[in-house]
Coordinates of C-alpha atoms and ligand atoms in Angstrom, one line a residue:
M1 CA 11.3 -21.5 -8.1
H2 CA 10.8 -25.0 -10.1
L3 CA 7.9 -26.7 -11.9
H4 CA 9.3 -29.9 -11.0
P5 CA 7.5 -30.6 -7.3
L6 CA 4.4 -28.4 -8.4
L7 CA 3.6 -31.1 -10.4
L8 CA 4.0 -33.5 -8.4
F9 CA 2.0 -31.7 -5.7
L10 CA -0.8 -31.3 -8.5
Q11 CA -1.1 -35.4 -9.2
A12 CA -0.9 -36.4 -5.3
F13 CA -4.0 -34.2 -4.9
T14 CA -5.9 -35.3 -8.3
L15 CA -6.1 -38.1 -6.9
V16 CA -7.9 -36.2 -3.8
L17 CA -10.8 -34.5 -6.5
P18 CA -13.5 -37.2 -6.6
S19 CA -13.9 -37.7 -2.5
V20 CA -13.9 -33.9 -1.9
V21 CA -17.7 -32.4 -2.0
P22 CA -17.1 -28.8 -3.3
D23 CA -18.5 -26.2 -0.4
A24 CA -17.8 -24.1 2.7
P25 CA -16.5 -26.1 5.5
A26 CA -19.5 -26.4 8.6
S27 CA -20.0 -23.3 10.9
R28 CA -17.3 -22.3 13.2
A29 CA -17.7 -19.7 16.2
G30 CA -16.2 -15.9 15.1
V31 CA -12.7 -16.3 12.9
E32 CA -10.4 -13.3 13.6
L33 CA -8.5 -12.2 10.1
L34 CA -5.2 -11.0 11.5
D35 CA -2.0 -9.1 9.2
P36 CA 0.4 -10.2 11.9
T37 CA 3.1 -6.7 11.7
L38 CA 4.3 -4.4 14.7
P39 CA 1.6 -3.1 17.0
P40 CA 1.6 0.6 16.3
A41 CA 0.2 0.8 19.9
L42 CA 2.8 1.5 22.8
P43 CA 2.9 -1.5 25.1
A44 CA 1.7 -1.4 28.6
R45 CA 0.4 1.8 27.9
T46 CA -3.0 3.2 27.9
P47 CA -4.0 6.4 26.0
K48 CA -4.7 9.5 26.6
C49 CA -7.7 9.2 25.1
T50 CA -9.8 7.2 22.5
V51 CA -12.4 8.8 20.8
A52 CA -15.0 7.0 18.8
V53 CA -15.8 9.1 16.0
L54 CA -18.6 5.6 13.7
D55 CA -20.0 2.6 13.9
H56 CA -21.7 2.0 11.1
A57 CA -23.6 -0.9 8.8
F58 CA -22.3 -0.8 5.6
A59 CA -25.5 -1.8 3.2
V60 CA -27.2 -5.5 3.2
G61 CA -26.2 -6.8 -0.6
V62 CA -26.3 -3.2 -1.6
A63 CA -24.4 -3.1 -4.5
S64 CA -24.1 1.3 -4.1
L65 CA -23.3 1.7 -0.7
P66 CA -22.4 5.5 -0.9
V67 CA -19.9 7.2 1.7
V68 CA -20.4 7.8 5.2
S69 CA -19.6 11.1 6.4
V70 CA -19.9 11.8 10.5
N71 CA -19.6 15.3 11.8
Y72 CA -15.9 15.4 14.0
T73 CA -15.2 17.2 17.5
Q74 CA -12.0 16.6 19.4
P75 CA -13.2 16.2 23.1
P76 CA -11.9 18.5 26.0
G77 CA -9.1 16.7 27.4
C78 CA -8.1 15.7 24.4
S79 CA -5.9 17.8 22.2
A80 CA -2.4 18.3 20.9
P81 CA -0.6 17.9 21.6
W82 CA 0.3 14.3 21.1
T83 CA 3.1 11.9 21.1
R84 CA 1.5 9.4 19.0
V85 CA -1.5 8.9 17.1
V86 CA -3.0 5.5 16.4
L87 CA -6.3 4.6 13.7
E88 CA -8.0 2.1 14.8
V89 CA -10.6 0.3 12.5
A90 CA -12.7 -2.7 13.5
M91 CA -14.6 -4.2 11.0
A92 CA -16.9 -7.0 11.5
A93 CA -18.5 -9.7 8.3
S94 CA -22.0 -11.8 9.2
A95 CA -21.8 -13.4 5.6
P96 CA -19.5 -14.9 3.0
A97 CA -18.3 -12.6 0.0
R98 CA -16.5 -14.0 -2.9
K99 CA -14.9 -9.9 -4.1
H100 CA -12.5 -8.2 -2.0
R101 CA -13.4 -4.5 -1.3
V102 CA -11.3 -2.2 -0.9
A103 CA -12.2 0.8 1.4
A104 CA -11.0 4.3 2.8
V105 CA -10.8 6.5 5.5
W106 CA -10.1 10.1 5.4
L107 CA -10.7 12.8 7.6
D108 CA -11.9 16.2 6.0
G109 CA -10.8 14.7 2.4
V110 CA -7.6 13.9 3.6
E111 CA -6.3 10.3 3.0
I112 CA -5.4 8.2 5.9
L113 CA -5.9 5.0 5.5
R114 CA -6.9 2.6 2.6
T115 CA -7.6 -1.0 3.7
S116 CA -9.2 -4.9 2.3
T117 CA -11.2 -7.3 2.9
P118 CA -9.5 -9.8 4.1
P119 CA -10.8 -13.8 2.4
L120 CA -14.8 -14.1 4.0
L121 CA -14.9 -17.9 3.7
T122 CA -17.1 -19.3 5.8
A123 CA -20.3 -18.6 7.3
A124 CA -19.3 -18.0 10.2
D125 CA -18.6 -14.0 11.7
S126 CA -15.3 -13.0 10.9
F127 CA -14.1 -10.0 12.3
W128 CA -10.4 -8.2 11.9
R129 CA -8.8 -4.3 13.2
V130 CA -5.8 -2.2 12.1
Q131 CA -4.4 -0.4 13.6
K132 CA -2.4 2.3 12.0
D133 CA 0.4 4.7 13.6
V134 CA -1.1 7.6 12.1
T135 CA 0.9 10.5 13.8
R136 CA 2.0 12.2 10.4
Y137 CA -1.4 13.0 10.2
A138 CA -1.6 15.5 13.3
A139 CA -1.7 18.6 12.0
I140 CA -5.3 17.7 10.6
L141 CA -6.5 16.2 13.4
S142 CA -5.4 19.2 15.9
R143 CA -7.9 20.9 13.2
L144 CA -10.7 18.3 14.4
A145 CA -10.6 20.7 17.2
G146 CA -13.1 23.2 15.6
G147 CA -15.3 20.1 13.7
G148 CA -14.8 18.7 11.1
T149 CA -15.6 15.7 9.5
V150 CA -14.5 11.9 8.9
S151 CA -15.5 10.0 6.0
M152 CA -14.8 6.0 5.6
I153 CA -15.8 4.3 2.4
V154 CA -16.9 0.3 0.8
D155 CA -15.9 -0.1 -2.7
N156 CA -19.1 -0.8 -4.2
S157 CA -17.4 -2.3 -7.7
A158 CA -18.8 -5.6 -6.2
V159 CA -22.0 -7.2 -6.2
D160 CA -22.3 -9.2 -4.1
L161 CA -21.2 -7.7 -0.2
A162 CA -20.7 -10.0 3.8
A163 CA -24.6 -9.2 4.8
V164 CA -23.2 -6.7 6.7
L165 CA -20.1 -5.6 7.0
A166 CA -19.6 -3.3 9.9
A167 CA -16.7 -0.8 10.7
N168 CA -15.8 0.9 13.7
V169 CA -13.2 3.7 13.9
S170 CA -12.1 5.4 16.4
F171 CA -8.8 7.2 17.4
H172 CA -6.6 6.6 20.7
F173 CA -4.6 9.3 21.4
Y174 CA -1.4 9.2 23.6
R175 CA 0.7 11.8 25.5
G176 CA 4.0 12.2 27.6
E177 CA 8.4 10.4 26.5
L178 CA 7.6 7.5 24.2
S179 CA 10.0 4.6 25.8
A180 CA 13.2 3.9 23.5
S181 CA 11.7 0.7 22.3
S182 CA 8.5 2.1 20.6
T183 CA 9.7 5.5 19.5
H184 CA 9.6 3.9 15.8
T185 CA 6.7 3.1 13.2
G186 CA 6.2 -0.2 11.5
H187 CA 7.5 1.3 8.2
P188 CA 10.9 3.0 8.0
G189 CA 10.4 4.4 4.6
V190 CA 6.9 6.9 7.0
W191 CA 9.5 7.4 10.3
G192 CA 11.9 8.9 7.0
L193 CA 10.0 11.1 5.7
Y194 CA 8.0 12.4 8.2
R195 CA 9.6 12.2 11.7
E196 CA 8.4 15.7 12.7
P197 CA 5.0 15.8 11.4
A198 CA 3.8 18.3 8.4
D199 CA 2.7 21.7 9.2
L200 CA -0.7 21.3 7.6
V201 CA -2.5 18.2 5.3
I202 CA -3.6 19.5 2.5
P203 CA -5.5 17.0 0.2
I204 CA -5.4 16.1 -3.3
S205 CA -9.3 14.7 -3.8
R206 CA -12.3 15.1 -5.2
E207 CA -14.4 17.8 -4.0
H208 CA -17.5 17.3 -1.9
G209 CA -16.1 13.7 -1.7
S210 CA -18.5 13.3 1.1
Y211 CA -21.6 13.3 -0.5
G212 CA -21.7 9.8 -2.7
S213 CA -18.7 7.8 -4.5
G214 CA -16.3 9.4 -1.7
F215 CA -13.3 11.1 -2.3
W216 CA -10.8 9.4 -3.8
F217 CA -10.3 9.8 -8.2
Q218 CA -11.1 6.8 -11.2
I219 CA -8.7 6.5 -13.3
S220 CA -9.8 4.0 -16.1
G221 CA -6.2 3.9 -18.5
N222 CA -6.9 7.0 -20.5
P223 CA -6.1 9.8 -18.9
H224 CA -3.4 7.8 -16.5
A225 CA -3.4 11.0 -14.2
V226 CA -6.3 13.2 -12.6
A227 CA -4.8 16.9 -11.4
A228 CA -6.3 19.5 -8.0
P229 CA -5.5 22.8 -7.4
V230 CA -3.5 23.4 -5.1
T231 CA -2.5 27.1 -2.9
V232 CA 0.5 26.8 -0.4
P233 CA 1.1 28.5 1.8
R234 CA 4.5 30.4 0.7
N235 CA 6.7 30.7 3.8
T236 CA 6.8 26.0 2.8
Y237 CA 10.4 25.2 3.7
R238 CA 9.5 21.3 2.3
S239 CA 6.9 19.2 1.4
V240 CA 5.6 15.7 0.5
L241 CA 4.1 14.4 -1.5
E242 CA 1.9 10.8 -0.3
I243 CA -0.3 8.7 -2.8
F244 CA -2.5 6.1 -2.3
V245 CA -4.3 4.1 -4.2
S246 CA -5.5 1.0 -5.7
Y247 CA -6.9 -1.3 -8.9
H248 CA -9.7 -2.9 -9.3
A249 CA -11.6 -4.4 -11.5
D250 CA -8.6 -5.0 -15.4
D251 CA -5.6 -4.3 -13.3
E252 CA -7.3 -5.9 -9.7
S253 CA -3.7 -8.3 -10.3
W254 CA -1.9 -6.0 -12.7
Y255 CA 1.4 -7.7 -11.3
M256 CA 0.8 -11.2 -12.7
N257 CA -0.5 -9.4 -16.3
P258 CA 1.4 -11.0 -19.8
L259 CA 2.1 -8.5 -22.5
R260 CA 0.5 -9.6 -25.6
F261 CA 0.5 -7.7 -28.7
T262 CA -2.0 -8.6 -30.9
Y263 CA -5.0 -9.4 -29.2
N264 CA -7.5 -12.5 -30.4
A265 CA -11.1 -11.9 -30.9
G266 CA -13.0 -12.7 -28.2
D267 CA -9.6 -13.9 -26.2
V268 CA -10.6 -13.3 -22.5
A269 CA -7.7 -12.8 -21.5
A270 CA -7.4 -9.2 -23.8
S271 CA -9.0 -7.0 -21.0
T272 CA -5.9 -8.2 -18.8
A273 CA -3.4 -8.1 -21.1
N274 CA -1.0 -5.0 -20.8
G275 CA 2.0 -6.5 -19.1
G276 CA 3.3 -6.5 -15.6
F277 CA 4.0 -3.2 -15.0
R278 CA 2.7 -0.1 -14.2
Q279 CA 4.9 3.7 -12.5
L280 CA 2.7 5.8 -10.2
Y281 CA 3.7 9.5 -11.2
A282 CA 3.5 13.1 -9.4
T283 CA 3.7 16.6 -11.9
V284 CA 3.3 20.0 -10.7
D285 CA 1.7 22.1 -13.3
G286 CA 2.4 19.3 -16.1
R287 CA 5.9 19.3 -14.8
F288 CA 7.3 14.9 -13.8
V289 CA 8.1 15.5 -10.0
G290 CA 8.3 12.1 -9.8
G291 CA 6.9 8.1 -9.6
H292 CA 7.0 4.9 -7.8
V293 CA 6.2 1.2 -9.2
P294 CA 3.6 0.1 -6.3
Y295 CA 4.3 -2.4 -4.5
A296 CA 1.7 -5.1 -5.6
V297 CA 0.1 -5.5 -2.8
I298 CA -2.2 -9.3 -3.2
Y299 CA -6.0 -8.7 -2.8
S300 CA -7.8 -11.5 -0.6
S301 CA -9.9 -12.9 -3.9
S302 CA -6.8 -11.8 -6.6
I303 CA -5.4 -15.3 -6.2
N304 CA -6.9 -18.2 -4.7
P305 CA -8.5 -16.5 -1.3
Y306 CA -7.8 -20.0 1.0
L307 CA -3.7 -18.6 1.2
W308 CA -5.0 -16.0 3.1
S309 CA -7.2 -17.2 6.0
P310 CA -6.3 -16.7 8.9
V311 CA -3.0 -14.2 8.0
T312 CA -3.6 -12.0 5.0
A313 CA -1.4 -10.8 2.3
I314 CA 1.0 -8.1 2.8
G315 CA 0.0 -4.3 3.2
T316 CA -3.8 -5.5 2.7
F317 CA -5.3 -4.1 5.9
D318 CA -2.5 -1.1 5.6
I319 CA -2.2 -0.7 1.2
P320 CA 1.6 0.8 2.1
S321 CA 1.3 4.7 0.5
H322 CA 4.0 6.2 -1.9
D323 CA 5.9 9.4 -1.2
I324 CA 7.0 11.4 -3.2
D325 CA 9.6 14.9 -1.7
L326 CA 8.6 17.7 -3.7
T327 CA 11.3 20.3 -1.6
P328 CA 13.3 20.4 -5.1
F329 CA 10.5 22.5 -6.9
L330 CA 9.0 24.5 -4.1
E331 CA 10.2 27.2 -6.9
L332 CA 6.9 27.0 -8.5
L333 CA 4.1 26.6 -5.3
L334 CA 5.6 29.8 -3.5
D335 CA 3.9 32.1 -5.5
G336 CA 0.7 32.0 -3.5
R337 CA -1.2 31.4 -6.5
P338 CA -2.8 28.1 -6.7
H339 CA -0.9 25.6 -8.8
E340 CA -2.1 22.0 -10.7
V341 CA -1.1 19.3 -9.0
A342 CA -1.3 16.3 -10.9
I343 CA -1.3 12.1 -10.5
G344 CA -1.4 9.3 -12.8
V345 CA -0.4 5.7 -13.1
K346 CA 0.9 4.7 -16.7
D347 CA 0.0 1.9 -18.6
A348 CA -3.0 1.6 -15.8
Q349 CA -6.3 -0.4 -17.2
K350 CA -9.5 -0.3 -15.9
Y351 CA -9.5 1.3 -12.9
W352 CA -7.6 2.4 -10.4
L353 CA -8.6 4.9 -6.9
L354 CA -6.1 7.6 -6.5
S355 CA -5.7 10.3 -3.2
A356 CA -3.2 11.9 -1.7
N357 CA -1.9 14.5 0.4
L358 CA 0.5 17.4 0.4
H359 CA 2.6 17.2 3.0
L360 CA 3.4 20.5 4.4
W361 CA 6.5 22.0 6.8
V362 CA 6.2 26.0 7.5
D363 CA 9.4 28.1 8.3
R364 CA 7.2 30.1 11.7
W365 CA 9.9 32.9 11.2
S366 CA 9.5 34.4 8.3
D367 CA 5.6 35.5 5.7
A368 CA 7.7 33.5 2.6
V369 CA 11.0 31.7 2.0
Q370 CA 12.5 32.6 -1.3
A371 CA 13.0 28.9 -3.2
G372 CA 15.1 27.9 -6.8
I373 CA 15.2 25.2 -8.7
V374 CA 19.3 24.4 -9.4
E375 CA 19.6 21.0 -11.2
Y376 CA 16.6 19.1 -12.9
T377 CA 17.1 15.4 -15.2
T378 CA 14.7 15.1 -17.6
P379 CA 13.5 11.4 -16.0
T380 CA 14.1 8.7 -18.3
L381 CA 12.7 5.6 -17.0
K382 CA 14.2 2.8 -20.6
V383 CA 11.0 0.5 -20.2
N384 CA 11.5 -2.7 -22.7
R385 CA 9.1 -4.6 -23.6
N386 CA 9.1 -8.6 -25.0
G387 CA 6.8 -10.5 -25.8
Q388 CA 6.8 -13.8 -27.5
W389 CA 3.4 -15.8 -27.9
H390 CA 2.3 -18.9 -29.9
N391 CA -1.6 -19.2 -29.0
Q392 CA -2.3 -19.1 -25.4
D393 CA 1.6 -20.3 -24.1
G394 CA 4.5 -18.2 -24.4
H395 CA 6.5 -15.5 -22.2
S396 CA 6.4 -12.4 -22.2
E397 CA 8.8 -9.6 -20.3
V398 CA 9.2 -5.9 -19.1
D399 CA 12.6 -4.9 -17.9
A400 CA 12.4 -1.3 -17.2
E401 CA 15.3 1.0 -15.2
G402 CA 16.6 4.6 -14.8
Q403 CA 17.6 6.8 -12.3
L404 CA 16.4 10.6 -11.5
R405 CA 17.8 13.3 -9.7
F406 CA 16.6 17.1 -8.7
V407 CA 18.7 19.4 -6.6
G408 CA 16.2 23.1 -5.0
W409 CA 17.5 25.6 -2.9
V410 CA 14.7 26.8 -0.6
S411 CA 15.7 30.3 1.9
S412 CA 14.5 30.2 4.9
S413 CA 14.6 31.8 8.6
K414 CA 16.7 28.8 9.0
G415 CA 18.8 29.4 6.1
N416 CA 19.6 28.9 2.7
M417 CA 19.3 25.2 2.4
T418 CA 20.1 23.0 -0.9
T419 CA 18.5 19.6 -1.0
T420 CA 19.2 17.3 -3.7
V421 CA 16.0 13.9 -4.2
T422 CA 18.0 10.7 -5.8
Q423 CA 16.5 7.8 -7.0
K424 CA 17.1 5.0 -8.5
V425 CA 14.9 1.8 -9.8
R426 CA 14.9 -1.6 -11.0
F427 CA 12.4 -3.5 -12.3
K428 CA 11.3 -7.1 -14.0
S429 CA 8.2 -9.3 -14.7
Q430 CA 8.0 -12.1 -16.3
V431 CA 4.9 -14.3 -16.8
S432 CA 5.4 -17.2 -18.6
V433 CA 2.3 -19.4 -20.1
H434 CA 3.0 -23.1 -20.8
N435 CA 0.8 -26.3 -21.0
R436 CA -1.6 -25.0 -23.4
G437 CA -2.5 -22.0 -21.2
A438 CA -3.0 -24.4 -17.7
V439 CA 0.8 -23.0 -16.1
R440 CA 1.5 -19.7 -15.4
Q441 CA 4.9 -18.6 -13.6
V442 CA 5.1 -14.9 -12.9
D443 CA 8.5 -13.9 -12.1
V444 CA 8.6 -9.7 -10.2
V445 CA 11.6 -7.9 -9.3
N446 CA 11.1 -4.8 -7.9
K447 CA 14.1 -2.4 -6.2
E448 CA 14.1 1.5 -5.8
K449 CA 17.0 3.0 -3.6
T450 CA 15.8 6.7 -3.1
A451 CA 18.0 9.6 -0.6
V452 CA 17.5 13.5 -0.3
T453 CA 20.2 14.9 0.9
T454 CA 20.0 18.8 2.2
K455 CA 22.5 20.9 2.8
S456 CA 23.6 24.3 4.5
G457 CA 26.8 25.5 1.4
Q458 CA 29.3 22.5 1.6
R459 CA 28.4 21.1 5.3
T460 CA 26.0 17.5 5.0
V461 CA 23.3 19.2 7.6
G462 CA 20.8 16.3 6.8
K463 CA 20.4 12.3 4.8
V464 CA 17.6 10.1 4.6
Q465 CA 18.1 7.4 2.3
L466 CA 14.9 4.8 2.0
L467 CA 15.6 1.3 0.2
M468 CA 13.0 -0.4 -0.9
E469 CA 13.1 -4.6 -2.4
A470 CA 9.4 -6.4 -3.0
P471 CA 10.4 -9.7 -5.1
L472 CA 6.7 -11.4 -6.0
Q473 CA 6.9 -15.5 -7.6
V474 CA 3.7 -17.3 -8.2
Q475 CA 3.7 -20.0 -9.8
T476 CA -0.8 -21.0 -10.5
S477 CA -1.5 -24.4 -12.5
V478 CA -5.5 -25.1 -13.6
V479 CA -6.5 -28.3 -14.6
R480 CA -9.7 -28.3 -16.3
V481 CA -12.1 -31.2 -15.4
A482 CA -14.7 -30.4 -18.9
G483 CA -18.3 -29.1 -18.0
G484 CA -17.3 -28.5 -14.6
P485 CA -15.0 -26.2 -11.7
T486 CA -11.1 -26.6 -12.3
L487 CA -9.0 -27.3 -9.8
E488 CA -6.1 -24.2 -8.9
N489 CA -3.0 -24.4 -7.3
T490 CA -1.0 -21.6 -6.3
R491 CA 2.4 -21.3 -4.9
L492 CA 3.9 -18.1 -3.7
S493 CA 6.7 -15.8 -2.6
H494 CA 6.2 -11.9 -1.6
Q495 CA 8.2 -9.8 0.0
L496 CA 8.6 -6.5 1.7
H497 CA 12.3 -5.3 2.4
E498 CA 12.2 -1.7 4.0
A499 CA 15.3 -0.4 5.0
A500 CA 15.2 4.0 6.2
Y501 CA 19.0 5.1 7.1
V502 CA 18.4 8.4 8.7
K503 CA 21.9 11.7 9.4
E504 CA 21.1 14.4 11.1
L505 CA 24.5 16.3 11.8
S506 CA 26.5 13.7 13.3
A507 CA 23.5 11.6 15.0
V508 CA 22.5 8.7 13.3
S509 CA 19.4 6.6 13.1
M510 CA 18.4 3.3 10.8
S511 CA 15.9 0.9 11.2
T512 CA 14.9 -1.9 8.6
L513 CA 11.4 -3.9 7.9
S514 CA 11.7 -7.7 6.1
D515 CA 8.0 -8.5 5.5
R516 CA 7.7 -12.1 3.8
Q517 CA 5.4 -15.2 3.1
E518 CA 5.4 -18.1 1.7
A519 CA 1.9 -19.4 0.7
E520 CA 0.7 -22.8 -0.7
G521 CA -2.2 -24.3 -2.0
S522 CA -5.0 -25.5 -4.3
A523 CA -9.1 -24.5 -4.7
M524 CA -11.9 -25.6 -7.4
V525 CA -12.7 -22.1 -9.5
H526 CA -16.0 -22.3 -10.9
D527 CA -17.3 -19.0 -12.9
G528 CA -14.0 -17.2 -11.7
E529 CA -14.6 -18.0 -8.2
A530 CA -13.3 -20.1 -5.7
Q531 CA -16.0 -22.7 -4.3
W532 CA -13.4 -24.1 -2.2
G533 CA -9.9 -25.1 -0.9
M534 CA -7.0 -25.7 0.9
A535 CA -3.6 -23.6 1.9
S536 CA -0.4 -23.6 3.9
T537 CA 0.7 -20.1 5.0
R538 CA 4.2 -18.4 6.4
S539 CA 4.2 -15.3 7.3
Y540 CA 7.9 -14.1 8.5
Y541 CA 8.0 -10.2 10.3
K542 CA 10.5 -8.7 11.6
Y543 CA 11.6 -5.0 12.6
N544 CA 14.4 -3.2 14.5
D545 CA 16.1 0.0 14.7
E546 CA 18.7 0.8 17.0
N547 CA 16.8 0.2 20.6
S548 CA 14.4 -2.8 19.3
C549 CA 13.5 -5.3 17.6
Y550 CA 10.5 -7.3 17.1
L551 CA 9.6 -10.7 15.6
R552 CA 6.4 -13.0 14.6
T553 CA 6.0 -15.7 12.8
V554 CA 3.2 -17.4 12.1
T555 CA 2.0 -20.5 10.1
T556 CA -1.6 -21.2 9.1
E557 CA -3.0 -24.1 7.2
E558 CA -6.4 -25.4 6.5
G559 CA -7.9 -21.7 7.6
A560 CA -5.9 -22.1 11.0
I561 CA -2.8 -20.9 13.0
K562 CA -0.8 -24.0 13.7
V563 CA 2.7 -21.9 15.2
D564 CA 2.4 -18.2 16.1
M565 CA 5.3 -17.0 18.0
A566 CA 6.7 -13.3 18.9
S567 CA 9.5 -11.8 20.8
R568 CA 9.5 -8.1 21.1
S569 CA 13.7 -8.9 22.0
C570 CA 13.8 -11.2 18.1
S571 CA 15.0 -13.8 20.9
A572 CA 13.4 -17.0 21.6
V573 CA 11.7 -17.3 18.2
S574 CA 13.1 -19.4 15.9
D575 CA 12.8 -19.1 12.1
A576 CA 12.1 -23.0 11.8
Ligands
LIG1 C1 -22.1 18.9 9.9 O1 -22.3 19.4 10.5 C2 -23.0 20.5 9.0 C3 -23.2 22.3 9.5 O2 -22.8 22.3 10.9 C4 -24.7 20.0 8.5 O3 -25.1 20.8 7.8 C5 -24.6 18.1 9.0 O4 -26.4 18.2 8.8 C6 -23.9 17.6 9.7 N1 -24.5 16.4 9.6 C7 -24.3 15.8 10.7 C8 -24.6 13.9 9.9 O5 -24.5 16.1 12.1
LIG2 C1 -18.7 -1.3 17.0 O1 -18.8 -1.2 18.4 C2 -19.7 -1.6 19.5 C3 -20.1 -0.7 20.5 O2 -19.1 -0.6 21.8 C4 -19.8 -3.2 19.1 O3 -20.8 -3.6 19.4 C5 -19.4 -3.3 18.3 O4 -19.7 -5.4 18.6 C6 -18.5 -3.1 17.7 N1 -18.1 -4.1 15.3 C7 -17.6 -3.9 15.5 C8 -16.8 -4.4 14.1 O5 -16.4 -4.3 16.4
LIG3 C1 20.3 30.4 -2.5 O1 21.9 29.0 -2.5 C2 22.1 29.1 -3.8 C3 22.4 27.6 -4.0 O2 23.6 28.3 -3.3 C4 21.9 30.2 -4.7 O3 21.6 30.0 -5.6 C5 21.0 30.7 -4.3 O4 20.7 32.7 -4.7 C6 20.9 30.9 -3.0 N1 19.6 31.5 -1.9 C7 19.9 33.4 -1.1 C8 18.6 33.8 -1.0 O5 20.7 33.4 -0.6

């Protein structure tokens, strides 16, 4: 990205500035906000049943919103087994809101969705719908047949809230064969690890979360981690830890933070200047068992909100969770006693909200399986930090690189299988600030390659390879008008690429996802809030596997959709 066109753009914009009235556009009919991803519901099929579980209007202008919990019982005729379960959360707001909100849905303390609100820019009603394939939580869903609790919370950190934020939560249960073109789910990583839903899902979340402030744990930098005691069945032969995170307050846009070694007293940037790198990790009884650099979901109010209306930023509706395969570590957990599973974020600042689920697959043919750790290479993520500053201007860089390898065996009725987990991480964050703080350029490289290989003796019986790449470039420039609002111009490019390759005996399958957004726009900012703006955004989403290909491109300009093309065969849509 070069600075030059941006400056031209900026000049052009400055010329029109005096005629612009910083006010919300005239109200229009309801605005639908959307995230154009793969529809998780089955095309041309109606669910066996749809169950509405929660219908709630989150309070009117109240700062503290307690969690909402309802008792749930699976209706008769709807019970397991299902081929697919889809969660649908329909939300609506009846007034503009400056600040995004993060929300979550739990089933008996098991988180099944972390989501955030799109920009609510107009006085008109806004509505949106989040659909998520939740088949991997089938164990907890079928337990609800005997009664359970569905809870939802909207993070209460910001005082201003659209007059009413209404939410309906429902489940769609599908039975019977899936057509070949709809067997996979949107995220290749999820499909790679949860092809068979686990037999048990144990929450690593706050106790008694159905009252008060919800099931998520809050971490504020120090300590970086929270822990919960977990007892796993002695016949567990496979385990994956799934971690949900969202970042708030000083870390709301951590991926844009410069690194500064010295803080000037009164420097407003000091509290958010801890470098653009965070590492999410887990430990079992204090031992590191894996980690990830989180995917940088851009919340709607973090960078010019006008970029994200009506198409929201990648991952805002269904914030991607992070999975760690714990199978090589089962030896630590199989003694029938409680163990401490901790989750944390290195370099976190105030504050993050975390909860996790431990997915367990159990051996129905034995009461106890045996397991042993074979190889544990103490993971070293080499992190280099560098910053050079002259007053407001300068450059900061954080590089992280590392690999890890864990090997363990599990002997069950399936045989004595050795699982090897390898992971390679490459991360780089560069933040430069010029023109006395007026221009900021952010460049992030985030790549990860994970492989889980299962062997019986010398024979490889399974292999899952996952690739993730999430480059991000943001350029912002600010024009200050003495005593008035500031004008911020932004250009942004953000991507999420995921690929999964799965080999079971001799059968091979693959799935790839490419989600890409290019956006450019301006906003008038007063007291840290965008008052007026305009933007254009291009989104490109492509999913394919050996049976299907789905492509959708959406172009938006000044809050309206200009082009929206979708193809279920990836043909007939030009990438113009
Ligand atoms: C849910 O069930 C519990 C236990 O049966 C009961 O105490 C509670 O009042 C119920 N809550 C609601 C909202 O119906
Ligand atoms: C929730 O469902 C009710 C009843 O069907 C409907 O009137 C309402 O508009 C829905 N709310 C949202 C946010 O979709
Ligand atoms: C399973 O295999 C591993 C490695 O080959 C071996 O060390 C271990 O003793 C075996 N366990 C059992 C119960 O046979």
